[in-house]
Coordinates of N, CA and C in Angstrom, one line a residue:
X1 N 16.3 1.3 2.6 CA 15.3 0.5 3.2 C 15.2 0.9 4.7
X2 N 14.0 1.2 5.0 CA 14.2 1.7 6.9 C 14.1 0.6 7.6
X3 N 13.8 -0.6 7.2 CA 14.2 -1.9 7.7 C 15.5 -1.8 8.2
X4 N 16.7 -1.5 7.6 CA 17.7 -2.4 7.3 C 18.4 -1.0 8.3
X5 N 18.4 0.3 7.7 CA 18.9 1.7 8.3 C 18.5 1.7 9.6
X6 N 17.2 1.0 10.7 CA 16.6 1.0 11.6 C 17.9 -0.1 12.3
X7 N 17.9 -0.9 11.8 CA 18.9 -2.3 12.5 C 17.5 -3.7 12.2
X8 N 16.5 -3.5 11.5 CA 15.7 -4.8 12.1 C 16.2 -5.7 10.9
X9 N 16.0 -6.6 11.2 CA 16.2 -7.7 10.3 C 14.6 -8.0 9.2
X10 N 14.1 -8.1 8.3 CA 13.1 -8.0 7.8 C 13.0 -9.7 6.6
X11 N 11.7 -10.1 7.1 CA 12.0 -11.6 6.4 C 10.2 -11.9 6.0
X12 N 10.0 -12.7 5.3 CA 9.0 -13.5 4.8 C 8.5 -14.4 6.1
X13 N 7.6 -13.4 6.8 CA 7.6 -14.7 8.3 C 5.9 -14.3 8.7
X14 N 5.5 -15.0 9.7 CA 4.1 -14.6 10.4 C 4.7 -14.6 11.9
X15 N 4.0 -13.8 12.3 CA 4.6 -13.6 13.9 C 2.9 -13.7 14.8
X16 N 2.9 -15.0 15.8 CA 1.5 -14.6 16.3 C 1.9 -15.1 17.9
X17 N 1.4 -15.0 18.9 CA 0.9 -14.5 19.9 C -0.1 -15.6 20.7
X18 N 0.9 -16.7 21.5 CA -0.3 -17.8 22.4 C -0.3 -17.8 23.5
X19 N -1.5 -17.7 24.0 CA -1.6 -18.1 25.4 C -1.8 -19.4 26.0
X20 N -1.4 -19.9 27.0 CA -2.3 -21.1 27.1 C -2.5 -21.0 28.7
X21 N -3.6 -21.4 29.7 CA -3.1 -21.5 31.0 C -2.0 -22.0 31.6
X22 N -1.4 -22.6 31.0 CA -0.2 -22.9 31.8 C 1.0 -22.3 31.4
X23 N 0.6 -21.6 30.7 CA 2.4 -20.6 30.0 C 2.9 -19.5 30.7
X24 N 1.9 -19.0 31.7 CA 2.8 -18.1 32.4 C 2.4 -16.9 31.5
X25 N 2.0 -16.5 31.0 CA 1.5 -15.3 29.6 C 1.9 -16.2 28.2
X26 N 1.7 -14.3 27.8 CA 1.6 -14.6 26.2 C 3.2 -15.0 25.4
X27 N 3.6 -15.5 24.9 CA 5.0 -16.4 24.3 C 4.5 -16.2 22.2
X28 N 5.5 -15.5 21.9 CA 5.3 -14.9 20.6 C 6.0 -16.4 20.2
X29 N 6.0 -16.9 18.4 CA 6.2 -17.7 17.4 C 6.4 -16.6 16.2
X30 N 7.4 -17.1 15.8 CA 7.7 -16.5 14.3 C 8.3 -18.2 13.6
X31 N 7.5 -17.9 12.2 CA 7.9 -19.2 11.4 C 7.8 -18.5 10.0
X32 N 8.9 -19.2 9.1 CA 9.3 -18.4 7.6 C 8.7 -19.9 6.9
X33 N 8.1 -19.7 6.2 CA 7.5 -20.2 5.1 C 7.5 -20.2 3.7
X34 N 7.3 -21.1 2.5 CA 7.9 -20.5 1.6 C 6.2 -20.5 0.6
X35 N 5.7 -19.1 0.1 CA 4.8 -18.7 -0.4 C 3.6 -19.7 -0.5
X36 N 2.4 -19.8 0.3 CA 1.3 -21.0 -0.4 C 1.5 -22.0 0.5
X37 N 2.0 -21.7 1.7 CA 2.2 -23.0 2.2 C 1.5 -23.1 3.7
X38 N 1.0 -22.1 3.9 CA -0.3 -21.8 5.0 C 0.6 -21.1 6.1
X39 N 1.4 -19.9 6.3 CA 1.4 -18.7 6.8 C 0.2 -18.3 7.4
X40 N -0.5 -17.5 6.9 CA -1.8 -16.9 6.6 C -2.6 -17.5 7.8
X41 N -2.8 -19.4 7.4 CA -3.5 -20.3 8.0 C -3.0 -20.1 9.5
X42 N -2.1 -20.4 9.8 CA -1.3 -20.2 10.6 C -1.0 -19.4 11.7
X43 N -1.3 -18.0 10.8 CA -1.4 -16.9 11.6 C -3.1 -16.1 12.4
X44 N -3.4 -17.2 11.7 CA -5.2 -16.8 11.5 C -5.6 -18.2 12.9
X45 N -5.1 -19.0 13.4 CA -5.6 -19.9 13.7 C -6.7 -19.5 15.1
X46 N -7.7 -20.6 14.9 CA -8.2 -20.2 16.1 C -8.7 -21.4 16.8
X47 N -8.3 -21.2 18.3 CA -7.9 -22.5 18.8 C -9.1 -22.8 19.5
X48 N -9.2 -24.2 19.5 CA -10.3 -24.8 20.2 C -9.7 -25.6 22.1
X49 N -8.8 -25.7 22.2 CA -8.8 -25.8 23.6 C -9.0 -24.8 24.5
X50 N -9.7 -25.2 25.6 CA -10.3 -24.0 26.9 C -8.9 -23.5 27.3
X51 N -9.5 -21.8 27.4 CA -8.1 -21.1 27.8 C -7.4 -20.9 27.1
X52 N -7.3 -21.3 25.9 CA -6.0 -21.0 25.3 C -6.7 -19.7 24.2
X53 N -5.8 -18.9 23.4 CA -6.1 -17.9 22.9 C -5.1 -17.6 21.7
X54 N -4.8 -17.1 20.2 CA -4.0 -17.2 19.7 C -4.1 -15.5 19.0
X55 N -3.2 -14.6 18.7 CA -2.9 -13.6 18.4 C -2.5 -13.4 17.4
X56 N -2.8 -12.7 16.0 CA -2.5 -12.7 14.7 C -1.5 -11.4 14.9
X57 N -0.1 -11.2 15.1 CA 0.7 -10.4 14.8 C 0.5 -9.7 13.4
X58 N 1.2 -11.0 12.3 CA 1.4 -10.8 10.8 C 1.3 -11.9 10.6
X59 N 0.9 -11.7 9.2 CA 0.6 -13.3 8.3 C 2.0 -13.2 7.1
X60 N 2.6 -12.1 7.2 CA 3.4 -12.5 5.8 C 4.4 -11.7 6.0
X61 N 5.3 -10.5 7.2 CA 6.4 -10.0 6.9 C 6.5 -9.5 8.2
X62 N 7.6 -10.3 8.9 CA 8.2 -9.3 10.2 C 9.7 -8.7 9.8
X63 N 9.4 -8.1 10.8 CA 10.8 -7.0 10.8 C 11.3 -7.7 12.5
X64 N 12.2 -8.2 13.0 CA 12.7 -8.2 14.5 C 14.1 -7.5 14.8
X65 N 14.5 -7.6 15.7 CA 15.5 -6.7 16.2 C 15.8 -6.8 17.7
X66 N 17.0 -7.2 18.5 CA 17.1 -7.1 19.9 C 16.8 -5.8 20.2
X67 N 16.3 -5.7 21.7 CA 16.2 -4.5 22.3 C 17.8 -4.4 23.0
X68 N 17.6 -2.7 23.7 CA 18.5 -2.4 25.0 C 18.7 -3.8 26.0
X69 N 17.9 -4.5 26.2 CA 17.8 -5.5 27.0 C 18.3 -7.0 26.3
X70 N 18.7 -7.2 25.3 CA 18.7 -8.1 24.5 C 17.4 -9.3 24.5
X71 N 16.0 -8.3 24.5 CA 15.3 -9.1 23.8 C 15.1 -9.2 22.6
X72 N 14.2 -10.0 21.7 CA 14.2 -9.9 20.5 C 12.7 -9.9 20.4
X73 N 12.4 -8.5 19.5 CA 11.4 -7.8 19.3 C 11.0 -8.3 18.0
X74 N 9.7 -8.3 17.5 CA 8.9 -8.6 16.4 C 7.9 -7.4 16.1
X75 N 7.8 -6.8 15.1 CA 6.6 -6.3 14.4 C 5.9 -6.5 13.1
X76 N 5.0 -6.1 12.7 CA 4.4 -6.5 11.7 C 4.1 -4.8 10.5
X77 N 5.4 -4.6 10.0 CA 5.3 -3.4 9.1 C 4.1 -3.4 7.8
X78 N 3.3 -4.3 7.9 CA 2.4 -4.2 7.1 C 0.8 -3.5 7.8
X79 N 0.1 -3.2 7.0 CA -1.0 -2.7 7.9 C -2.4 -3.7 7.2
X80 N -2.3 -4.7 7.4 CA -3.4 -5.8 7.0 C -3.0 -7.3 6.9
X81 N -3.5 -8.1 6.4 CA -3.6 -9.2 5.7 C -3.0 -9.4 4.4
X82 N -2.7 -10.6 4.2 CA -2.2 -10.9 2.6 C -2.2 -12.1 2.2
X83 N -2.6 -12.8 1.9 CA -2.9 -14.7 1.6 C -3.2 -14.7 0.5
X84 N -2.6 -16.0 -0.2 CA -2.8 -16.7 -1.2 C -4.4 -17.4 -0.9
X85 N -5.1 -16.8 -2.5 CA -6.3 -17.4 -2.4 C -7.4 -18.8 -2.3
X86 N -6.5 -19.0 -3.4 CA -7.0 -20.5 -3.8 C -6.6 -21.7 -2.5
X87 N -7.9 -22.2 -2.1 CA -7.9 -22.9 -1.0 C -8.1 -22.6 -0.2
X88 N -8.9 -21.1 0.2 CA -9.1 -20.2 1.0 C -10.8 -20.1 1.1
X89 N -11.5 -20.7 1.9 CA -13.0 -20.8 2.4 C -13.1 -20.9 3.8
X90 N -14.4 -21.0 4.2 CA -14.9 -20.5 5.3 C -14.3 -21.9 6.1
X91 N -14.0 -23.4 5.9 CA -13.8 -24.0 6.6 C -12.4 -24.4 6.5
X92 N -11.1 -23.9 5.2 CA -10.0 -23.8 5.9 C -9.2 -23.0 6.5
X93 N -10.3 -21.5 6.6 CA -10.1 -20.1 7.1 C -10.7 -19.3 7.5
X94 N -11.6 -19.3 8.3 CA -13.0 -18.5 8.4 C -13.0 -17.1 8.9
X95 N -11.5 -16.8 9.8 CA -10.7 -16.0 9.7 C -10.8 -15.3 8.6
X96 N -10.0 -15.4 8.0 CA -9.4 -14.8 6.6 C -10.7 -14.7 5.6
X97 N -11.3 -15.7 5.8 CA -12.9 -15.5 4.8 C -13.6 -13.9 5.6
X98 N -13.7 -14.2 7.0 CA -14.1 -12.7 7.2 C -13.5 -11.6 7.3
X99 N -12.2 -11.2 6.8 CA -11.1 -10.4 7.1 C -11.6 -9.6 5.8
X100 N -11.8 -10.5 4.6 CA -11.7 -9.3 3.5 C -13.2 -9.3 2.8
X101 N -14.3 -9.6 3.2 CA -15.3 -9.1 3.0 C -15.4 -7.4 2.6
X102 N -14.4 -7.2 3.5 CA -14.7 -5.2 2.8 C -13.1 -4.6 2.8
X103 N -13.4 -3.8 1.9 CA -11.9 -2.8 1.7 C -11.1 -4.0 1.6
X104 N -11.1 -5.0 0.2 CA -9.8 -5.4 -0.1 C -9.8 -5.3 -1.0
X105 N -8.8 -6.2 -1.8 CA -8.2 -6.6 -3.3 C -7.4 -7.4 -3.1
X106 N -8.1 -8.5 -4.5 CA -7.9 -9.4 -5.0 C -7.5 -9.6 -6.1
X107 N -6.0 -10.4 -6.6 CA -5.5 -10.0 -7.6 C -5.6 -11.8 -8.1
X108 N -5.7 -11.7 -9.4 CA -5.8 -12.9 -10.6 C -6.4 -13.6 -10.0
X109 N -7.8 -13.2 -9.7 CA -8.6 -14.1 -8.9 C -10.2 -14.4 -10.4
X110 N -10.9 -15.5 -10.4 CA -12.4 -14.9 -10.9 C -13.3 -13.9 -10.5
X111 N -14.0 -13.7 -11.3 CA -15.2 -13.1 -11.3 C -16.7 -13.4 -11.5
X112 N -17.5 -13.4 -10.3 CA -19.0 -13.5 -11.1 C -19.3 -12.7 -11.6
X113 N -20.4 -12.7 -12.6 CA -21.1 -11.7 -13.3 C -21.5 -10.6 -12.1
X114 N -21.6 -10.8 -11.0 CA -22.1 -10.0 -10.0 C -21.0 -8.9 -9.4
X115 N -19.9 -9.4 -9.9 CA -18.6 -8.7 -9.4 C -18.2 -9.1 -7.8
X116 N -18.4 -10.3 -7.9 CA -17.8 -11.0 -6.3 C -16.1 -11.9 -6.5
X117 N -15.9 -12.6 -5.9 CA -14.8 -13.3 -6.2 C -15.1 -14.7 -6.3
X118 N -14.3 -16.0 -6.9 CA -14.1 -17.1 -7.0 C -12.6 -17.7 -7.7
X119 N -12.7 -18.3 -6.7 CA -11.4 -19.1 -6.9 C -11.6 -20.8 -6.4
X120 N -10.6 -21.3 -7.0 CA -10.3 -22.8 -6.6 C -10.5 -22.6 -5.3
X121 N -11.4 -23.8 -4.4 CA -11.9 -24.0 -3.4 C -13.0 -23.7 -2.3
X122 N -13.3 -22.6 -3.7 CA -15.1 -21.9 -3.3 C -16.5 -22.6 -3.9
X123 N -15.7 -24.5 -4.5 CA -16.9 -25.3 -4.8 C -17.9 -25.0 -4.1
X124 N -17.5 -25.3 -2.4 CA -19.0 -25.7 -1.8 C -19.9 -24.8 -1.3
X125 N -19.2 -23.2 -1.9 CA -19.8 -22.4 -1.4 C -20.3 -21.1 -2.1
X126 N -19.9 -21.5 -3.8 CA -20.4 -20.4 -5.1 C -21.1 -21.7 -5.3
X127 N -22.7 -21.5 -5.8 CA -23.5 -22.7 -6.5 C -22.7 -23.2 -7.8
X128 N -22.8 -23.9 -8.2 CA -22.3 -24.8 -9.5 C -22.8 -24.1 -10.5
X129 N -22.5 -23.7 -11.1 CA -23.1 -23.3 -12.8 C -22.8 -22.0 -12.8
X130 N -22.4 -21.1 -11.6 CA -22.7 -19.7 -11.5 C -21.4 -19.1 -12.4
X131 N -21.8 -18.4 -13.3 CA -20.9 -17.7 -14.6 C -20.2 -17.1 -13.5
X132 N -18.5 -17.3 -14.4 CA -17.7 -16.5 -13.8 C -16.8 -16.0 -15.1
X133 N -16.2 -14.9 -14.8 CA -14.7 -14.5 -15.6 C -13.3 -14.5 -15.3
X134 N -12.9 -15.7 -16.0 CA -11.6 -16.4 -15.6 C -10.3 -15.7 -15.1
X135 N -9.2 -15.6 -14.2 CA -8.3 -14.5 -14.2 C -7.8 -14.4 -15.5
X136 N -8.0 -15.2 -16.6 CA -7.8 -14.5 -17.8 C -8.6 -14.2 -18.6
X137 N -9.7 -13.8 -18.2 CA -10.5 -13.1 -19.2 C -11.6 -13.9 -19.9
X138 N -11.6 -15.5 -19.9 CA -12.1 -16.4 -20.1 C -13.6 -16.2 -19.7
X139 N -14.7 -16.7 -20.6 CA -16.1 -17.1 -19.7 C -16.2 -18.7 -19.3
X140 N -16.6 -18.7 -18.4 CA -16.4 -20.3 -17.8 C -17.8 -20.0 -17.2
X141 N -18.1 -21.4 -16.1 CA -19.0 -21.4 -15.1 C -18.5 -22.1 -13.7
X142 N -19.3 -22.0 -12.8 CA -18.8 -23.1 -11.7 C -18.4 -24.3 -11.7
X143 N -17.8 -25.3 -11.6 CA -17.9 -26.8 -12.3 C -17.6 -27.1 -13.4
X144 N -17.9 -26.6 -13.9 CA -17.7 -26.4 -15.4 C -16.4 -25.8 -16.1
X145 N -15.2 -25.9 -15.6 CA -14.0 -25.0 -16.3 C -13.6 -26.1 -17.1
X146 N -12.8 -25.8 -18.9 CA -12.5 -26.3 -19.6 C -10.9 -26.4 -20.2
X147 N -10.4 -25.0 -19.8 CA -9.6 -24.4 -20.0 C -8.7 -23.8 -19.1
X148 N -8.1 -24.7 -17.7 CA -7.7 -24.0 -16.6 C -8.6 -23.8 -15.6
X149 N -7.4 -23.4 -14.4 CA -8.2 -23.1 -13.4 C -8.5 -21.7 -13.6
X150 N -10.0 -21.2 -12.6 CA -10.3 -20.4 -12.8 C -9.5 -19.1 -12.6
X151 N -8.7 -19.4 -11.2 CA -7.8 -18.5 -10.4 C -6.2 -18.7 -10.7
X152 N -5.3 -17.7 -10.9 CA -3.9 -18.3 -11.0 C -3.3 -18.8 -9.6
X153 N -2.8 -20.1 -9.5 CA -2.3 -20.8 -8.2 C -1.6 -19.9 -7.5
X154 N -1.4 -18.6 -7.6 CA -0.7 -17.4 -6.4 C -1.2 -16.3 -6.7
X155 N -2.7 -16.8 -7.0 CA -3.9 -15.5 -6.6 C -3.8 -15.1 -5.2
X156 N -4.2 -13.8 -5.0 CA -4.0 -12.9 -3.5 C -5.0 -12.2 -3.4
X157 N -5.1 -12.2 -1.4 CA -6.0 -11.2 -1.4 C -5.3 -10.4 -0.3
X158 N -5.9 -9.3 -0.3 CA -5.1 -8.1 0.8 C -5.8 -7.4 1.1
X159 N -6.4 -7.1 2.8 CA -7.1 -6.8 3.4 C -6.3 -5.5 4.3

């Protein structure tokens, strides 16, 4: 593992990046989370106080390690995004809603007949009725599921 051969420590974390006017600069946060539990959110946020500004390091895997100086350094060995789907719309992420519009993949997520995505918590924003194909293969519609949810509860997307 070149994690480990390197010296870094390598964990299930988001690492992001705040400013506020009064902090003197930018002051890094790393928080470990355990899968589905808003990482992602977290690392996506975007703040509404004046002046303040928030940095998306990583949503899902740092590597850290002291320097020569005994700081402790953070990177993000991944090259994108990665969040659990379901629950994931323009108003609890608008971030992440625009992150994978292009060049992603989405795993055990639905399908419309059009070949877009849907998952649990795209009610208010796929019309109601609109045929989809279930992550298992199922024909359902919008509103209308009989048989399960549409998306498996640790559907992903990765941008």
């Amino acid at each position: 593992c070149i994690a480990r051969d390197e010296g870094w420590m390598a964990e299930h974390m988001l690492i992001s990046g705040i400013t506020t006017p009064s902090s003197g600069g930018e002051k890094f946060i790393a928080a470990a989370f355990p899968s589905a539990c808003g990482k992602t959110n977290l690392a996506m946020t975007t703040p509404t106080l004046p002046g303040c500004k928030v940095q998306c390091v990583g949503d899902d895997i740092a590597w850290m390690r002291f320097n020569d100086k005994g700081e402790l350094r953070g990177i993000n060995p991944e090259g994108g995004f990665f969040g659990v789907a379901p629950g994931t719309n323009n108003h609890t992420n608008p971030n992440a809603m625009a992150s994978f519009q292009k060049n992603s993949i989405f795993t055990n997520v639905a399908e419309t007949l059009d070949g877009d995505y849907y998952w649990e918590g795209l009610e208010n924003e796929v019309p109601a009725g609109t045929a989809i194909k279930t992550w298992l293969g199922d024909n359902a519609a919008v509103g209308h599921l009989t048989g399960g949810p549409a998306s498996h509860p640790n559907a992903r997307f990765t941008c």
